Coordinates of C-alpha atoms in Angstrom, one line a residue:
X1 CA 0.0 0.0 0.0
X2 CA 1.0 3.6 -0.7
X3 CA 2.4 5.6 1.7
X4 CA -0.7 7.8 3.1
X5 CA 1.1 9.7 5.6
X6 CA 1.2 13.0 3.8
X7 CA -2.4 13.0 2.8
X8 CA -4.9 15.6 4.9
X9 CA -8.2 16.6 5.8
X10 CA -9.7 19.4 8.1
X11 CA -7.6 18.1 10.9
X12 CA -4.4 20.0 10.1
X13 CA -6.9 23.5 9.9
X14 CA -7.2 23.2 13.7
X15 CA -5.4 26.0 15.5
X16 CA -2.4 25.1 18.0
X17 CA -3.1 24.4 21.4
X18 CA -6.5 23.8 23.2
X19 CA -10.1 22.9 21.9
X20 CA -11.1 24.1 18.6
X21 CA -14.9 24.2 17.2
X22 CA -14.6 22.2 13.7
X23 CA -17.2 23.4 10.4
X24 CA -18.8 20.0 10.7
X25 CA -22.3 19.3 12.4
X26 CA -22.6 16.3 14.4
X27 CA -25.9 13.8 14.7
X28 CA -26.4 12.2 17.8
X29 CA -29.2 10.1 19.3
X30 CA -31.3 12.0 21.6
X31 CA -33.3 9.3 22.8
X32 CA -36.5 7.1 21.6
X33 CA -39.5 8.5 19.8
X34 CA -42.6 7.4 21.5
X35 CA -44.9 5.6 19.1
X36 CA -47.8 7.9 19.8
X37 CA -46.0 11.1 19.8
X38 CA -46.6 13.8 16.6
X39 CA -42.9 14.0 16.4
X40 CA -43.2 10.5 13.8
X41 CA -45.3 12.5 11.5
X42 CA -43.3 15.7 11.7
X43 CA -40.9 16.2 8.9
X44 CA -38.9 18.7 10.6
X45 CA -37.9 16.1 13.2
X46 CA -34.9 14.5 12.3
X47 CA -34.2 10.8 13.4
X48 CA -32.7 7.6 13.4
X49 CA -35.0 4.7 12.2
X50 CA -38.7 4.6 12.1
X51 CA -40.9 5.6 9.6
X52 CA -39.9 8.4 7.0
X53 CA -42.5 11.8 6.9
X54 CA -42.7 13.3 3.8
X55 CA -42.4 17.0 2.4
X56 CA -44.4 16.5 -1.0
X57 CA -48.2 16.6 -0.8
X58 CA -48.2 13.4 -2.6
X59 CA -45.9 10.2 -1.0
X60 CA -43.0 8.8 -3.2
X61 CA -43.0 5.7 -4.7
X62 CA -42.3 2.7 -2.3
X63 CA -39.7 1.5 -4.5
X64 CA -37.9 4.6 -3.6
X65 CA -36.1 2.4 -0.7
X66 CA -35.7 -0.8 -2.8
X67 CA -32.9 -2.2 -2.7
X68 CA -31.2 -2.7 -5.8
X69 CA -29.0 -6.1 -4.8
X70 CA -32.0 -8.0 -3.7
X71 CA -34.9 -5.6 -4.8
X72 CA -36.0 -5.8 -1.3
X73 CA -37.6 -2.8 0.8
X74 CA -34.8 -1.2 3.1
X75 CA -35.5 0.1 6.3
X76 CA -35.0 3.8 6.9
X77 CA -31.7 4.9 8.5
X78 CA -31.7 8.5 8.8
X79 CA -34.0 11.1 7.9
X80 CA -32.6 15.1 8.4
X81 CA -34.4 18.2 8.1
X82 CA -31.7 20.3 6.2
X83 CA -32.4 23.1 4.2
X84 CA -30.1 25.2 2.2
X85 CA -30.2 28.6 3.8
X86 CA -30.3 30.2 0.7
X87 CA -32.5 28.1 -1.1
X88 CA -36.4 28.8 -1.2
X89 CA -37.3 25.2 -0.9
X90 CA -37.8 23.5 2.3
X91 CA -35.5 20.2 2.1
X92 CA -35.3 16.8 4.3
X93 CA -33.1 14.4 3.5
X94 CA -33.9 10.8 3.8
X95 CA -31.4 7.5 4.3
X96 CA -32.2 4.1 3.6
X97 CA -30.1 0.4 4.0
X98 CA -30.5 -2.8 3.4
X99 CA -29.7 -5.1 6.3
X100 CA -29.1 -8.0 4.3
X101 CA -25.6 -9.5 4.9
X102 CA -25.1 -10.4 1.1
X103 CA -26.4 -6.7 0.1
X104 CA -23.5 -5.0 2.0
X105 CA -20.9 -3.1 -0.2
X106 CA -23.3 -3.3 -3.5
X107 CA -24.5 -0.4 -5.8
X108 CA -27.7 0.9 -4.4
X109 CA -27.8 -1.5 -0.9
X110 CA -28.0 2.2 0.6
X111 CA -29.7 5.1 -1.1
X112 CA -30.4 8.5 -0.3
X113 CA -33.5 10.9 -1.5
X114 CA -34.1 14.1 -1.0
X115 CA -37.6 15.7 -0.5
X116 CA -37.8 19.8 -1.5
X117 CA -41.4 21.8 -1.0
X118 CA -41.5 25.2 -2.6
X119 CA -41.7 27.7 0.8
X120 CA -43.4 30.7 -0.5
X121 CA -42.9 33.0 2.8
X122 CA -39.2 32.4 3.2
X123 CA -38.7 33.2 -0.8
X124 CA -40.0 36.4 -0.7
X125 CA -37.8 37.1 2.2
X126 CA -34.9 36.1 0.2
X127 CA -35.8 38.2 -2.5
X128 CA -35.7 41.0 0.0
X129 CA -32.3 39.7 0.9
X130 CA -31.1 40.2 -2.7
X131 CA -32.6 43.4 -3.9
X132 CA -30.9 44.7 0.0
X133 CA -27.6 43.0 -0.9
X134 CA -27.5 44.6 -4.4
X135 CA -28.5 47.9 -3.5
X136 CA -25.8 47.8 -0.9
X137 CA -23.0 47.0 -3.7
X138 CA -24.1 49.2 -5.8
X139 CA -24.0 52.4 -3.1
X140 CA -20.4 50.9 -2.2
X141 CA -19.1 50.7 -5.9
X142 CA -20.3 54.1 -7.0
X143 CA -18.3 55.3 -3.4
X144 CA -15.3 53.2 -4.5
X145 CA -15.9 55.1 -7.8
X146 CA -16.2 58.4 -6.5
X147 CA -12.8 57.9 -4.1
X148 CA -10.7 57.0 -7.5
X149 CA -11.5 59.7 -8.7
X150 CA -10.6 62.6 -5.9
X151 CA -7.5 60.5 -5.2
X152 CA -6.4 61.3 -9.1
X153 CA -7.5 64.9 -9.3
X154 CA -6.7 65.6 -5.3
X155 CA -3.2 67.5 -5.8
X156 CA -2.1 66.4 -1.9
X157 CA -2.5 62.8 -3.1
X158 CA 1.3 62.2 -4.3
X159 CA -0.9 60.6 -7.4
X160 CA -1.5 57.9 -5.2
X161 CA -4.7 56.2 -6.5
X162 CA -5.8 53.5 -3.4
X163 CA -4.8 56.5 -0.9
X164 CA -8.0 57.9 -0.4
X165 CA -9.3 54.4 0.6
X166 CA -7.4 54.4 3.4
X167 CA -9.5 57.2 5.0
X168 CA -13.3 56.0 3.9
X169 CA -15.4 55.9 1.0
X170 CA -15.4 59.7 0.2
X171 CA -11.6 60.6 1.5
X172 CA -10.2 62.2 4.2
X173 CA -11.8 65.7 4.2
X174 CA -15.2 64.0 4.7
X175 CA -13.8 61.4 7.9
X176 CA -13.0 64.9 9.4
X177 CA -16.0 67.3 8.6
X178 CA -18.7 64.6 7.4
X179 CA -19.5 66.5 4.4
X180 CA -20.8 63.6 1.5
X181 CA -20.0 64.3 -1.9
X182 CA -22.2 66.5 -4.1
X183 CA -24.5 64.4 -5.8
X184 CA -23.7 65.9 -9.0
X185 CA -20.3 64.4 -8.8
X186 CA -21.3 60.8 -7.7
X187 CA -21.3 58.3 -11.2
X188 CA -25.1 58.0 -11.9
X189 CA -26.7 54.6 -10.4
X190 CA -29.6 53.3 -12.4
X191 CA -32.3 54.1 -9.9
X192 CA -34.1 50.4 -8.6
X193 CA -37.9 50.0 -9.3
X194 CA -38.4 50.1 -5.5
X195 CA -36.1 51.0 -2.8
X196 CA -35.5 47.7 -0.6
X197 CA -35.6 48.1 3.2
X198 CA -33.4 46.2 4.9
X199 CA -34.5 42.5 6.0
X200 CA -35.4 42.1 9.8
X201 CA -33.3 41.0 11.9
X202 CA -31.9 37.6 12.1
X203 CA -34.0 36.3 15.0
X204 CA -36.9 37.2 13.8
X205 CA -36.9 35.6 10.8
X206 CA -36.0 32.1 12.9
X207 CA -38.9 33.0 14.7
X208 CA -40.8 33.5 11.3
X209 CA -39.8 30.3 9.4
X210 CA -39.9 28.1 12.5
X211 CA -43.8 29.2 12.4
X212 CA -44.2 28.5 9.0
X213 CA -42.4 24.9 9.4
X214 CA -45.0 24.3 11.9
X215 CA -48.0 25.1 10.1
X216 CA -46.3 23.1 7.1
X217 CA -45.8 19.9 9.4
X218 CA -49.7 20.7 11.2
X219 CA -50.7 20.5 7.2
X220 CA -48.6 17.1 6.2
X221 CA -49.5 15.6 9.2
X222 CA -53.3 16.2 8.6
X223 CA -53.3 14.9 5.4
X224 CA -51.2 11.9 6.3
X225 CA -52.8 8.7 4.5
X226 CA -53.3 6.2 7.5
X227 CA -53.3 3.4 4.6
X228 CA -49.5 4.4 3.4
X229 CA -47.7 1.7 2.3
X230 CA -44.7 3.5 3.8
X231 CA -46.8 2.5 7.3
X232 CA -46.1 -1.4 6.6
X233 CA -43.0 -1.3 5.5
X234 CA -40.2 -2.9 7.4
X235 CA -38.6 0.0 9.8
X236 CA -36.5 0.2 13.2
X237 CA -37.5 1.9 16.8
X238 CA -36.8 5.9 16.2
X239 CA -34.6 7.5 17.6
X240 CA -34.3 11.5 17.7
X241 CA -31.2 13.0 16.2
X242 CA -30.0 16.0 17.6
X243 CA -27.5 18.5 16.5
X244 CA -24.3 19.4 18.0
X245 CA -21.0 21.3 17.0
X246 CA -18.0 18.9 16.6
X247 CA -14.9 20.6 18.9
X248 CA -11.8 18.5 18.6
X249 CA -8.4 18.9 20.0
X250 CA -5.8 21.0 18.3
X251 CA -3.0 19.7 16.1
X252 CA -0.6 20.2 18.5
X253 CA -2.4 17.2 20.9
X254 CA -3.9 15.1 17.6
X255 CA -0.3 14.7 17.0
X256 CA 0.8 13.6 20.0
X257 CA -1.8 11.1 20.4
X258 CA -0.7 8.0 17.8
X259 CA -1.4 4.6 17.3
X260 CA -5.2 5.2 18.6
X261 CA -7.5 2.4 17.3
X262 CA -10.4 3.0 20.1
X263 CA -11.3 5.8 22.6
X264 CA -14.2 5.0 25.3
X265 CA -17.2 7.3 24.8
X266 CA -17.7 10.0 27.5
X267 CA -21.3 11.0 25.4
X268 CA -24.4 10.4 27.5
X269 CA -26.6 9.1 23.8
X270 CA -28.7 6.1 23.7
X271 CA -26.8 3.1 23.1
X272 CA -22.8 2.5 23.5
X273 CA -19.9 4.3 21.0
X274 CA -19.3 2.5 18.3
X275 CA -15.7 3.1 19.5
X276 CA -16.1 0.7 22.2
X277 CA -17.1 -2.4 20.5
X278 CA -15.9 -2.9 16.9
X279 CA -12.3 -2.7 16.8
X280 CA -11.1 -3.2 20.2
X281 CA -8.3 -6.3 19.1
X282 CA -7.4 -4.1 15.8
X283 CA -3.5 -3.9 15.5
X284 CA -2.4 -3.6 12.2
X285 CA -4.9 -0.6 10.7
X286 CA -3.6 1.8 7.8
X287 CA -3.0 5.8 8.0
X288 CA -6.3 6.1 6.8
X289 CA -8.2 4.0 9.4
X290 CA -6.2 5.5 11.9
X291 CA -7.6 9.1 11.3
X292 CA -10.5 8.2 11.2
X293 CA -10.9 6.4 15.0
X294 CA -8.6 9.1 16.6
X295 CA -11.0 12.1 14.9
X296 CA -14.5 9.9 15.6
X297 CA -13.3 8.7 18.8
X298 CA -13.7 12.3 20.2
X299 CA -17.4 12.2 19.8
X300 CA -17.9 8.7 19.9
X301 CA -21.6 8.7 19.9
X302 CA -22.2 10.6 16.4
X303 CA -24.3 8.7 13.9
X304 CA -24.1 11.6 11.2
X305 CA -21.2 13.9 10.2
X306 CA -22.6 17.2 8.1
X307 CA -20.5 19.5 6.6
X308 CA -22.0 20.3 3.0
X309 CA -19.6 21.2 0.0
X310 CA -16.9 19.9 3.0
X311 CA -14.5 17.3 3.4
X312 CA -15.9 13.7 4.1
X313 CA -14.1 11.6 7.0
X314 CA -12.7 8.1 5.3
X315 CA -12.8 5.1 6.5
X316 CA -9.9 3.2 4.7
X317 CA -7.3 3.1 2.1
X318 CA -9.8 2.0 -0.7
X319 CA -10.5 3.1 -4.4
X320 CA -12.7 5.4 -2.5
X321 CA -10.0 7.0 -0.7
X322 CA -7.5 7.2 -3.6
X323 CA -10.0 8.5 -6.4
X324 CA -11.4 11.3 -3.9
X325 CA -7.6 12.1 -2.4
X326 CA -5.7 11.7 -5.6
X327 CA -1.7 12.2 -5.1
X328 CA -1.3 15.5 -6.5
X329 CA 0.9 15.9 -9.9
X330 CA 2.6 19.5 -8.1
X331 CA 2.6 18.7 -4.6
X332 CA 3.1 15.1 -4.5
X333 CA 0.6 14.9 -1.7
X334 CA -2.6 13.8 -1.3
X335 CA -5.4 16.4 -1.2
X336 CA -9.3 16.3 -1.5
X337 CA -10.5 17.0 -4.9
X338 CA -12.4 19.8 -6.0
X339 CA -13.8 18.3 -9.0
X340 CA -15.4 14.9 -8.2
X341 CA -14.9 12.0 -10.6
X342 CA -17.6 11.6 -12.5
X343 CA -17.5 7.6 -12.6
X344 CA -18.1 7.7 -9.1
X345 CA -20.1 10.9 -8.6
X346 CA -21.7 12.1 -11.4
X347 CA -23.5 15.3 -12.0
X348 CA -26.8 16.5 -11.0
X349 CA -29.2 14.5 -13.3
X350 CA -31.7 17.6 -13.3
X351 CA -29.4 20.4 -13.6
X352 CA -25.9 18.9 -13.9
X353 CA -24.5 20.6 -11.2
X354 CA -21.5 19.1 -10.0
X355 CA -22.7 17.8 -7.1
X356 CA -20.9 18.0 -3.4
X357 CA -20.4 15.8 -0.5
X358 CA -22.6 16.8 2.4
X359 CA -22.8 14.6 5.0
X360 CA -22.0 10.9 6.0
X361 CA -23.4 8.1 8.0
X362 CA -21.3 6.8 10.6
X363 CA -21.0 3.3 12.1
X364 CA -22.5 4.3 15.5
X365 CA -26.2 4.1 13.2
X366 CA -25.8 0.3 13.1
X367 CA -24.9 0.0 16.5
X368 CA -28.0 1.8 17.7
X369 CA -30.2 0.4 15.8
X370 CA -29.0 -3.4 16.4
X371 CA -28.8 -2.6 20.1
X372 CA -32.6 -1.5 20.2
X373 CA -33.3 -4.4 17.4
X374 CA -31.6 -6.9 20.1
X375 CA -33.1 -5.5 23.2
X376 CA -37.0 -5.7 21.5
X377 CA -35.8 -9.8 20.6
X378 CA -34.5 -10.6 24.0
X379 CA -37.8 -9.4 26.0
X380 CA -39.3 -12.8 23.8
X381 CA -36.2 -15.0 24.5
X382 CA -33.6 -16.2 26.8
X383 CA -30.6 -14.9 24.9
X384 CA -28.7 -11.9 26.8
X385 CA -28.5 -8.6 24.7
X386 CA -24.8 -8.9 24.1
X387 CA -25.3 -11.8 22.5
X388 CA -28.1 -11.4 20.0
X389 CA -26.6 -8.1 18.8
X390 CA -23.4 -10.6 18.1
X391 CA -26.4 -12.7 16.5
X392 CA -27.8 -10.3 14.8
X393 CA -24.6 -8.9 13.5
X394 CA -23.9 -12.2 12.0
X395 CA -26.8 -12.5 10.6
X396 CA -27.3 -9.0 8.8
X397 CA -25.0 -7.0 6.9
X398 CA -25.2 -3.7 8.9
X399 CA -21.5 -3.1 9.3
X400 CA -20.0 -0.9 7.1
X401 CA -17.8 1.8 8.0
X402 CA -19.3 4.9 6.6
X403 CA -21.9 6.2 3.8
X404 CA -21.1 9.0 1.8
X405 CA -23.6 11.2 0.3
X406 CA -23.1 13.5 -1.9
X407 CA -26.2 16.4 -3.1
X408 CA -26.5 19.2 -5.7
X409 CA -25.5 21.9 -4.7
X410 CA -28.2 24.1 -6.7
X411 CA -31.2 22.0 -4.6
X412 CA -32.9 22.2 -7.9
X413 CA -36.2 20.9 -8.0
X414 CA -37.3 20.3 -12.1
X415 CA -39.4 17.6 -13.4
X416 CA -39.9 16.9 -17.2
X417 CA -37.8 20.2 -17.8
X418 CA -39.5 22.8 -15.5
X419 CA -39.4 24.2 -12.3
X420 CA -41.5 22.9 -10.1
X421 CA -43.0 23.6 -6.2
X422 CA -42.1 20.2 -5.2
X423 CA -39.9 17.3 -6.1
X424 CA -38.2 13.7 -5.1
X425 CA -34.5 13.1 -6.5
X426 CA -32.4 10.4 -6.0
X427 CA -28.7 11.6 -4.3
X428 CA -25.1 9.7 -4.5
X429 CA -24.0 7.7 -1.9
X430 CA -20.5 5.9 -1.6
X431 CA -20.1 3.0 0.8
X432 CA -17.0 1.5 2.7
X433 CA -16.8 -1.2 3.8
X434 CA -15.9 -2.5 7.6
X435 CA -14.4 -5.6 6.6

C-alpha cells in the first residue's frame, strides 16, 4: 500500500493548542421516539429509524427504498431536516439500508433521496435579501468610484490612486467634517424600481420560518394517508437526532496522540460508541483507518457527520479514498479534490450541477439500531442482549464503516424540464466497507 502519511483533511486547519470548534455538524441520538407522539409525522424532526415523513403533498413511490441487490424494501436509517439557507425550498433528507448480509458493499444497498417543497414565505424574504444585498453594492461601488477619482484629481494625493481608501469611502476631508460628496459628482446609479428596506433582523426571521415549518408539518401531518404503504414497510425503533458542533483537540495534541484504534465514549446518547465495541483487538490498521478512529473517537456517539460542500471523514485506504484524495501531480501529496470523478459521482441529473459531498453516516447508526433491534428480541427470548446483537450482526449486513452522500448543490427541483414547487430526487452515496 501507498504511503498515506502526507495525505490531509480538516484536521491539520485546527489551530495550535486547546479545543477548537470544527465546520462539521454532528448527529447524535437524543433518545427514543414514542410511538404515539406527533414528532413521527413531523418532517422537521430528524431521526434515526422509524418511519420516514414526507415533504411533497403526494408520497413517493415505495420503490424509492428498494434495494437494488436484492430488490427488497430497506429500512430507513436517517431522515434530516436540512435546508439550504439560501435556497427557497424547504428540504429533508432521507437514508435508507438494506440489512441484508449479502447486500452490504453493493450499488444501491444504501440510497439517499431528497424531499424539496416550494416555501413561499421564506422566498419572498430572500428576494428581499437580494434586492438589499444589491443595492448595498451598488452604493459601495459608486463610493469606491467616487474615491478613484478625488485621489487622481486631489493634488495632496502624491498621485497615489488607493490613498483615499485608506481614509473611507469619500476621502479624508469628509472622515473629518462629514460632508458627502455633491450628488452631482457621484457616477449616476440606475435608480431600482423600489427602494428595498433592509431585512429584519436575524432572529426574527428564525422566529418566522420556524412558524411556518409548523404550520407546514400541522398540514402534512393532517393529510397523512393512514393506509401508506410506507406504514407497513419494514422500519427500526426511532430515535431522535440531535444537532451538535463537533470541537476537537488542536494539532498540536492530535499529533501527540498516535497509534489510537479506540477511545471510550464520554457522550451520554442512547446506546454504547461505536468506539467501544468494533475494533477493540485491531492492531495492524492503515494511515487512513487510523484518522479516522482518533477524529471519531472524540465524539464517539455521532451517527451523522454534516458539513456540505466539506470534506468527508474516510474510513480506509480503498479506491474510494484514492479516487477522492488523488496524489497531487505539483505537490506530491494527497489532497481532497475539487472536481469529483464523474464515474463515481456524477453530476446532478436535473441540472448537472457538480454535485458535493454533504454529509456521511457513521458506524454508530448500526450500533443503535441493532442494540434497540436486540433489546426488543431478547424481551421474547432467553438470549442476553450482548449476544443477540453478536447474533444479529452475524446475521445481517449492517457493518460498514461509513456512507457518503453527496447532493447538488443548486437544490434544484425540475421535473420533465420545469421548475417545479415540489420534487423527489435520488442523491449519490459511496459506501466503505468494515471488513
Amino acid at each position: 500500500m501507498s504511503d498515506d502519511s502526507d495525505w490531509s483533511d480538516s484536521d491539520s486547519d485546527l489551530d495550535v493548542g486547546g479545543e477548537v470548534e470544527t465546520n462539521v455538524l454532528l448527529g447524535v441520538p437524543d433518545g427514543a421516539v414514542i410511538n404515539e407522539s406527533s414528532d413521527l409525522a413531523d418532517v422537521a424532526v430528524s431521526r434515526l429509524g422509524g418511519h420516514p415523513a414526507f415533504l411533497s403533498s403526494k408520497e413517493p413511490a415505495l420503490e424509492s427504498a428498494r434495494c437494488r441487490a436484492c430488490e427488497n424494501t430497506m429500512e430507513l436509517l436517517v431522515q434530516m431536516w436540512c435546508p439550504f439557507e439560501d435556497s427557497p425550498m424547504d428540504r429533508a433528507l432521507y437514508v435508507w439500508g438494506c440489512a441484508k448480509k449479502e447486500c452490504q458493499g453493493k450499488a444501491g444497498s444504501v440510497r439517499a433521496w431528497r424531499g424539496l417543497r416550494f416555501n413561499g414565505p421564506y422566498a419572498a424574504k430572500l428576494d428581499q435579501k437580494k434586492q438589499y444585498r444589491a443595492q448595498e453594492l451598488a452604493k459601495k461601488q459608486a463610493a469606491e468610484e467616487e474615491a478613484k477619482r478625488k485621489a487622481q484629481t486631489n493634488p495632496f494625493s502624491g498621485k497615489q490612486t488607493g490613498a483615499s481608501s485608506a481614509f473611507g469611502a469619500f476621502g479624508l476631508g469628509d472622515q473629518l467634517f462629514g460632508n458627502a460628496p455633491p450628488a452631482s459628482k457621484v457616477p449616476e446609479v440606475a435608480p431600482a424600481k423600489a427602494e428595498p428596506t433592509k431585512p429584519e433582523e436575524e432572529e426574527e426571521d428564525s422566529d418566522d420560518s420556524e412558524s411556518s415549518t409548523e404550520s407546514l408539518v400541522e398540514a402534512l401531518a393532517s393529510t397523512r394517508i393512514s393506509t401508506s404503504p410506507w406504514n407497513t414497510a419494514p422500519s427500526y425503533p426511532a430515535y431522535y437526532l440531535s444537532t451538535t458542533s463537533e470541537y476537537a483537540p488542536s494539532a498540536k495534541e492530535t499529533e501527540a496522540v498516535e497509534n489510537v484504534t479506540q477511545t471510550p465514549s464520554t457522550g451520554t446518547g442512547t446506546g454504547d460508541s461505536w468506539t467501544t465495541e468494533a475494533y477493540e483487538n485491531s492492531i495492524n490498521v492503515d494511515q487512513v483507518f487510523e484518522r479516522f478512529t482518533r477524529r471519531v473517537g472524540w465524539e464517539g456517539e455521532q451517527c451523522v457527520r454534516y458539513e456540505l460542500a466539506g470534506t468527508p471523514l474516510l474510513f480506509s485506504s480503498d479506491s474510494i479514498f484514492s479516487a477522492l484524495f488523488p496524489v497531487s501531480s505539483s505537490t506530491q501529496k494527497r489532497q481532497y479534490v475539487s472536481h469529483l470523478p464523474t464515474a463515481l459521482v456524477p453530476p446532478c441529473e436535473s441540472c448537472n450541477a457538480e454535485r458535493v459531498f454533504e454529509c456521511q453516516m457513521m458506524p454508530n447508526v448500526n450500533n443503535i439500531l441493532r442494540k434497540k433491534q436486540a433489546s426488543d428480541e431478547e424481551q421474547n427470548s432467553s438470549v442476553s442482549s450482548e449476544e443477540r446483537v453478536k447474533q444479529l450482526k452475524d446475521t445481517t449486513g449492517m457493518g460498514w464503516g461509513t456512507c457518503l452522500v453527496f447532493s447538488c448543490p443548486k437544490d434544484c427541483c425540475v421535473e420533465a424540464g420545469k421548475e417545479a414547487k415540489e420534487c423527489w430526487k435520488e442523491e449519490i452515496v459511496l459506501i466503505q466497507q468494515d471488513e
